[in-house]
PDB file of C-alpha atoms in Angstrom:
ATOM      1  CA  LEU A   4     147.964 135.518 157.232  1.00 90.00           C
ATOM      2  CA  ASN A   5     146.432 132.318 158.600  1.00 92.00           C
ATOM      3  CA  GLN A   6     147.895 130.081 155.905  1.00 96.00           C
ATOM      4  CA  THR A   7     149.457 126.785 157.009  1.00 97.00           C
ATOM      5  CA  PHE A   8     152.416 127.697 154.771  1.00 97.00           C
ATOM      6  CA  THR A   9     154.054 130.616 156.562  1.00 96.00           C
ATOM      7  CA  ASP A  10     157.234 131.450 154.609  1.00 96.00           C
ATOM      8  CA  PHE A  11     155.933 134.268 152.421  1.00 96.00           C
ATOM      9  CA  GLU A  12     155.972 138.021 151.990  1.00 96.00           C
ATOM     10  CA  PHE A  13     152.562 139.662 151.785  1.00 96.00           C
ATOM     11  CA  LEU A  14     152.781 142.631 149.442  1.00 96.00           C
ATOM     12  CA  ILE A  15     149.917 145.084 149.780  1.00 94.00           C
ATOM     13  CA  LEU A  16     149.798 147.962 147.331  1.00 93.00           C
ATOM     14  CA  ASN A  17     147.353 150.798 147.953  1.00 93.00           C
ATOM     15  CA  ASP A  18     146.238 152.182 144.596  1.00 93.00           C
ATOM     16  CA  SER A  19     144.043 154.767 146.348  1.00 91.00           C
ATOM     17  CA  PRO A  20     146.783 156.901 147.937  1.00 87.00           C
ATOM     18  CA  ASP A  21     144.297 159.399 149.372  1.00 89.00           C
ATOM     19  CA  ASN A  22     142.635 156.634 151.402  1.00 87.00           C
ATOM     20  CA  THR A  23     144.536 157.029 154.654  1.00 86.00           C
ATOM     21  CA  GLU A  24     142.061 154.818 156.538  1.00 91.00           C
ATOM     22  CA  ILE A  25     143.216 151.739 154.575  1.00 89.00           C
ATOM     23  CA  GLU A  26     146.833 152.749 155.071  1.00 90.00           C
ATOM     24  CA  LYS A  27     146.402 152.959 158.855  1.00 93.00           C
ATOM     25  CA  ILE A  28     144.685 149.564 159.055  1.00 94.00           C
ATOM     26  CA  VAL A  29     147.356 147.825 156.982  1.00 93.00           C
ATOM     27  CA  GLN A  30     150.225 149.505 158.836  1.00 94.00           C
ATOM     28  CA  ASP A  31     148.716 148.397 162.160  1.00 95.00           C
ATOM     29  CA  TYR A  32     148.743 144.793 160.903  1.00 95.00           C
ATOM     30  CA  ALA A  33     152.281 145.219 159.544  1.00 95.00           C
ATOM     31  CA  LYS A  34     153.496 146.171 163.015  1.00 95.00           C
ATOM     32  CA  LYS A  35     152.266 142.783 164.260  1.00 95.00           C
ATOM     33  CA  ASP A  36     153.378 140.668 161.282  1.00 96.00           C
ATOM     34  CA  LYS A  37     156.701 141.352 159.529  1.00 95.00           C
ATOM     35  CA  ARG A  38     155.591 139.394 156.442  1.00 96.00           C
ATOM     36  CA  ILE A  39     153.372 142.345 155.469  1.00 96.00           C
ATOM     37  CA  LYS A  40     155.064 144.808 153.126  1.00 96.00           C
ATOM     38  CA  TYR A  41     152.927 147.896 152.552  1.00 94.00           C
ATOM     39  CA  SER A  42     153.391 150.426 149.777  1.00 94.00           C
ATOM     40  CA  LYS A  43     151.216 152.897 147.965  1.00 93.00           C
ATOM     41  CA  ASN A  44     151.157 154.492 144.571  1.00 95.00           C
ATOM     42  CA  ASP A  45     151.756 158.231 144.369  1.00 94.00           C
ATOM     43  CA  LYS A  46     148.595 158.444 142.276  1.00 95.00           C
ATOM     44  CA  ASN A  47     145.915 155.984 141.215  1.00 93.00           C
ATOM     45  CA  MET A  48     147.480 153.851 138.440  1.00 94.00           C
ATOM     46  CA  GLY A  49     144.778 151.234 137.939  1.00 92.00           C
ATOM     47  CA  ILE A  50     144.837 147.481 138.291  1.00 91.00           C
ATOM     48  CA  THR A  51     147.214 146.447 135.509  1.00 95.00           C
ATOM     49  CA  PRO A  52     150.120 148.823 136.260  1.00 95.00           C
ATOM     50  CA  SER A  53     149.655 148.061 139.964  1.00 95.00           C
ATOM     51  CA  ARG A  54     149.817 144.299 139.342  1.00 95.00           C
ATOM     52  CA  ASN A  55     153.011 144.770 137.307  1.00 96.00           C
ATOM     53  CA  LYS A  56     154.527 146.902 140.058  1.00 96.00           C
ATOM     54  CA  LEU A  57     153.805 144.109 142.543  1.00 96.00           C
ATOM     55  CA  LEU A  58     155.391 141.527 140.217  1.00 95.00           C
ATOM     56  CA  LYS A  59     158.587 143.583 140.173  1.00 95.00           C
ATOM     57  CA  MET A  60     158.542 144.066 143.964  1.00 96.00           C
ATOM     58  CA  ALA A  61     158.104 140.365 144.751  1.00 96.00           C
ATOM     59  CA  ARG A  62     161.246 138.547 145.879  1.00 96.00           C
ATOM     60  CA  GLY A  63     159.892 135.007 146.078  1.00 95.00           C
ATOM     61  CA  GLU A  64     160.199 132.108 143.676  1.00 97.00           C
ATOM     62  CA  TYR A  65     156.410 131.877 143.377  1.00 98.00           C
ATOM     63  CA  LEU A  66     153.773 134.585 143.084  1.00 98.00           C
ATOM     64  CA  ALA A  67     150.358 133.995 144.621  1.00 97.00           C
ATOM     65  CA  ILE A  68     147.495 136.210 143.539  1.00 91.00           C
ATOM     66  CA  PHE A  69     145.122 137.455 146.252  1.00 87.00           C
ATOM     67  CA  ASP A  70     142.253 139.678 145.245  1.00 82.00           C
ATOM     68  CA  HIS A  71     141.076 142.000 147.995  1.00 78.00           C
ATOM     69  CA  ASP A  72     137.598 140.591 148.515  1.00 83.00           C
ATOM     70  CA  ASP A  73     138.207 136.832 148.258  1.00 90.00           C
ATOM     71  CA  ILE A  74     139.239 134.353 150.967  1.00 95.00           C
ATOM     72  CA  SER A  75     141.896 131.692 150.492  1.00 96.00           C
ATOM     73  CA  VAL A  76     141.404 128.406 152.317  1.00 97.00           C
ATOM     74  CA  PRO A  77     144.080 127.899 155.016  1.00 98.00           C
ATOM     75  CA  ASP A  78     146.129 125.321 153.075  1.00 98.00           C
ATOM     76  CA  ARG A  79     145.976 127.016 149.675  1.00 98.00           C
ATOM     77  CA  LEU A  80     149.585 128.231 149.602  1.00 98.00           C
ATOM     78  CA  ALA A  81     150.958 124.976 151.030  1.00 98.00           C
ATOM     79  CA  ARG A  82     149.199 122.903 148.380  1.00 98.00           C
ATOM     80  CA  GLU A  83     150.258 125.154 145.509  1.00 98.00           C
ATOM     81  CA  VAL A  84     153.896 125.388 146.660  1.00 98.00           C
ATOM     82  CA  GLU A  85     154.036 121.615 147.102  1.00 98.00           C
ATOM     83  CA  TYR A  86     152.661 121.060 143.596  1.00 98.00           C
ATOM     84  CA  LEU A  87     155.092 123.495 141.952  1.00 98.00           C
ATOM     85  CA  ASP A  88     158.038 122.070 143.906  1.00 98.00           C
ATOM     86  CA  ILE A  89     157.255 118.546 142.678  1.00 98.00           C
ATOM     87  CA  HIS A  90     156.411 119.593 139.075  1.00 98.00           C
ATOM     88  CA  PRO A  91     159.107 122.008 137.787  1.00 97.00           C
ATOM     89  CA  HIS A  92     157.647 121.995 134.257  1.00 97.00           C
ATOM     90  CA  VAL A  93     154.419 123.595 135.546  1.00 98.00           C
ATOM     91  CA  GLY A  94     154.488 127.391 135.703  1.00 98.00           C
ATOM     92  CA  VAL A  95     150.926 128.097 136.864  1.00 98.00           C
ATOM     93  CA  VAL A  96     148.810 126.241 139.390  1.00 98.00           C
ATOM     94  CA  SER A  97     145.322 127.182 140.486  1.00 98.00           C
ATOM     95  CA  GLY A  98     142.207 125.411 141.679  1.00 98.00           C
ATOM     96  CA  TRP A  99     138.487 125.594 142.199  1.00 98.00           C
ATOM     97  CA  LEU A 100     136.445 128.510 143.540  1.00 96.00           C
ATOM     98  CA  GLN A 101     133.439 128.404 145.800  1.00 96.00           C
ATOM     99  CA  TYR A 102     131.134 131.372 145.584  1.00 92.00           C
ATOM    100  CA  PHE A 103     129.795 133.035 148.683  1.00 91.00           C
ATOM    101  CA  GLY A 104     127.240 135.799 148.971  1.00 86.00           C
ATOM    102  CA  THR A 105     124.145 135.288 146.842  1.00 84.00           C
ATOM    103  CA  ASP A 106     125.396 131.996 145.366  1.00 84.00           C
ATOM    104  CA  THR A 107     127.334 129.101 146.915  1.00 89.00           C
ATOM    105  CA  SER A 108     128.103 126.999 143.844  1.00 93.00           C
ATOM    106  CA  ILE A 109     131.582 125.641 143.114  1.00 96.00           C
ATOM    107  CA  VAL A 110     133.482 126.492 139.927  1.00 94.00           C
ATOM    108  CA  LYS A 111     135.280 123.272 138.956  1.00 96.00           C
ATOM    109  CA  ASN A 112     138.025 123.992 136.453  1.00 97.00           C
ATOM    110  CA  PRO A 113     139.644 121.199 134.404  1.00 97.00           C
ATOM    111  CA  GLU A 114     142.712 119.556 135.921  1.00 98.00           C
ATOM    112  CA  ASN A 115     145.350 118.994 133.255  1.00 97.00           C
ATOM    113  CA  ASP A 116     147.353 121.270 130.996  1.00 98.00           C
ATOM    114  CA  PHE A 117     145.909 120.032 127.686  1.00 97.00           C
ATOM    115  CA  ASP A 118     142.277 120.360 128.808  1.00 97.00           C
ATOM    116  CA  ILE A 119     142.882 123.790 130.331  1.00 97.00           C
ATOM    117  CA  LYS A 120     144.507 125.096 127.153  1.00 97.00           C
ATOM    118  CA  VAL A 121     141.906 123.662 124.770  1.00 96.00           C
ATOM    119  CA  LEU A 122     138.980 124.935 126.833  1.00 95.00           C
ATOM    120  CA  THR A 123     140.552 128.373 127.305  1.00 91.00           C
ATOM    121  CA  ILE A 124     139.477 129.101 123.743  1.00 88.00           C
ATOM    122  CA  GLN A 125     135.919 129.300 125.143  1.00 91.00           C
ATOM    123  CA  ASN A 126     136.475 130.735 128.611  1.00 91.00           C
ATOM    124  CA  CYS A 127     139.092 131.314 131.306  1.00 93.00           C
ATOM    125  CA  TYR A 128     139.815 128.058 133.144  1.00 96.00           C
ATOM    126  CA  ILE A 129     142.558 129.266 135.478  1.00 97.00           C
ATOM    127  CA  ALA A 130     141.050 131.117 138.440  1.00 96.00           C
ATOM    128  CA  HIS A 131     143.247 134.201 138.718  1.00 95.00           C
ATOM    129  CA  THR A 132     142.413 134.896 142.351  1.00 94.00           C
ATOM    130  CA  ALA A 133     143.475 131.324 143.194  1.00 97.00           C
ATOM    131  CA  ALA A 134     146.587 131.199 140.993  1.00 98.00           C
ATOM    132  CA  MET A 135     150.231 130.769 141.887  1.00 98.00           C
ATOM    133  CA  ILE A 136     152.796 131.550 139.185  1.00 98.00           C
ATOM    134  CA  ARG A 137     156.433 130.552 138.928  1.00 98.00           C
ATOM    135  CA  LYS A 138     158.094 133.992 138.780  1.00 98.00           C
ATOM    136  CA  SER A 139     160.953 132.782 136.562  1.00 98.00           C
ATOM    137  CA  VAL A 140     158.479 131.900 133.794  1.00 98.00           C
ATOM    138  CA  LEU A 141     157.342 135.530 133.675  1.00 98.00           C
ATOM    139  CA  VAL A 142     160.839 137.006 133.939  1.00 97.00           C
ATOM    140  CA  ASN A 143     162.527 134.631 131.472  1.00 97.00           C
ATOM    141  CA  ASN A 144     159.838 135.249 128.854  1.00 98.00           C
ATOM    142  CA  ASN A 145     159.386 138.999 129.471  1.00 97.00           C
ATOM    143  CA  ILE A 146     155.687 138.512 130.247  1.00 98.00           C
ATOM    144  CA  GLU A 147     153.590 140.778 132.422  1.00 97.00           C
ATOM    145  CA  TYR A 148     150.033 142.045 132.572  1.00 97.00           C
ATOM    146  CA  GLU A 149     148.974 144.173 129.581  1.00 97.00           C
ATOM    147  CA  GLU A 150     146.822 147.209 130.306  1.00 95.00           C
ATOM    148  CA  ILE A 151     145.139 147.238 126.905  1.00 95.00           C
ATOM    149  CA  TYR A 152     143.332 144.023 127.922  1.00 94.00           C
ATOM    150  CA  THR A 153     141.895 145.311 131.210  1.00 90.00           C
ATOM    151  CA  PRO A 154     139.560 144.072 132.684  1.00 90.00           C
ATOM    152  CA  ALA A 155     140.667 140.747 131.127  1.00 93.00           C
ATOM    153  CA  GLU A 156     144.382 141.234 131.798  1.00 94.00           C
ATOM    154  CA  ASP A 157     144.511 137.847 133.544  1.00 95.00           C
ATOM    155  CA  TYR A 158     143.034 136.056 130.521  1.00 95.00           C
ATOM    156  CA  ARG A 159     145.666 137.684 128.304  1.00 96.00           C
ATOM    157  CA  LEU A 160     148.404 136.668 130.748  1.00 97.00           C
ATOM    158  CA  TRP A 161     147.273 133.030 130.534  1.00 97.00           C
ATOM    159  CA  ALA A 162     147.144 133.239 126.743  1.00 96.00           C
ATOM    160  CA  ARG A 163     150.752 134.454 126.613  1.00 96.00           C
ATOM    161  CA  LEU A 164     151.903 131.826 129.101  1.00 98.00           C
ATOM    162  CA  MET A 165     150.295 128.961 127.149  1.00 96.00           C
ATOM    163  CA  ASP A 166     153.256 128.776 124.756  1.00 95.00           C
ATOM    164  CA  VAL A 167     155.954 128.764 127.432  1.00 98.00           C
ATOM    165  CA  THR A 168     154.708 126.673 130.366  1.00 98.00           C
ATOM    166  CA  HIS A 169     152.218 124.135 131.649  1.00 98.00           C
ATOM    167  CA  PHE A 170     149.111 124.728 133.755  1.00 98.00           C
ATOM    168  CA  TYR A 171     147.452 122.647 136.445  1.00 98.00           C
ATOM    169  CA  ASN A 172     144.292 123.015 138.535  1.00 98.00           C
ATOM    170  CA  ILE A 173     144.165 121.359 141.943  1.00 98.00           C
ATOM    171  CA  GLN A 174     140.824 119.581 142.073  1.00 98.00           C
ATOM    172  CA  ASP A 175     139.601 121.190 145.246  1.00 98.00           C
ATOM    173  CA  VAL A 176     138.325 124.569 146.461  1.00 98.00           C
ATOM    174  CA  LEU A 177     141.259 126.888 147.131  1.00 98.00           C
ATOM    175  CA  VAL A 178     139.436 130.224 147.278  1.00 97.00           C
ATOM    176  CA  LYS A 179     136.065 131.443 148.481  1.00 95.00           C
ATOM    177  CA  TYR A 180     134.989 133.925 145.807  1.00 92.00           C
ATOM    178  CA  ARG A 181     132.645 136.761 146.744  1.00 89.00           C
ATOM    179  CA  TRP A 182     129.605 136.766 144.454  1.00 83.00           C
ATOM    180  CA  PHE A 183     126.634 139.098 144.427  1.00 78.00           C
ATOM    181  CA  GLY A 184     124.216 140.417 141.838  1.00 70.00           C
ATOM    182  CA  ASN A 185     126.380 143.293 140.637  1.00 71.00           C
ATOM    183  CA  ASN A 186     129.708 141.478 140.045  1.00 65.00           C
TER     184      ASN A 186
END
């Protein structure tokens, strides 16, 4: 909510519908900030169906991923929106992560589309929790998260998007990523 870019809707989906404590906290924030749109699943669906539900609910041109335990730097959205606005051929932009918790190292992903795609054969080089996706690329190519690949549904999403769009990593920390011994 403290992003320098302020024109966004913040979709929060509770996949633990029996957890009324979370619901109360989020609804209290939603009363103070109209950008927050709260919903909950009737029953626990799991991460992949919940992500796809959020994709369908989103009304914006761009989709920013926010995992529940990570912290975006204040200018993350502004920098990603600016990059996508200037580069219409790019469908996914992300950046670097800095761990916090038991480690404070920085994950420096490659910058350009070619390097990202070649290296993705070995590992995932688009930080999902720091990613912003052009929604039209998903819609126009009928691409969404695939449950069969959970917990690597993001890696599969990138693999499917490789053929239809370009990737870019901003060469700076965009997200503080919680890291502890049991990740």
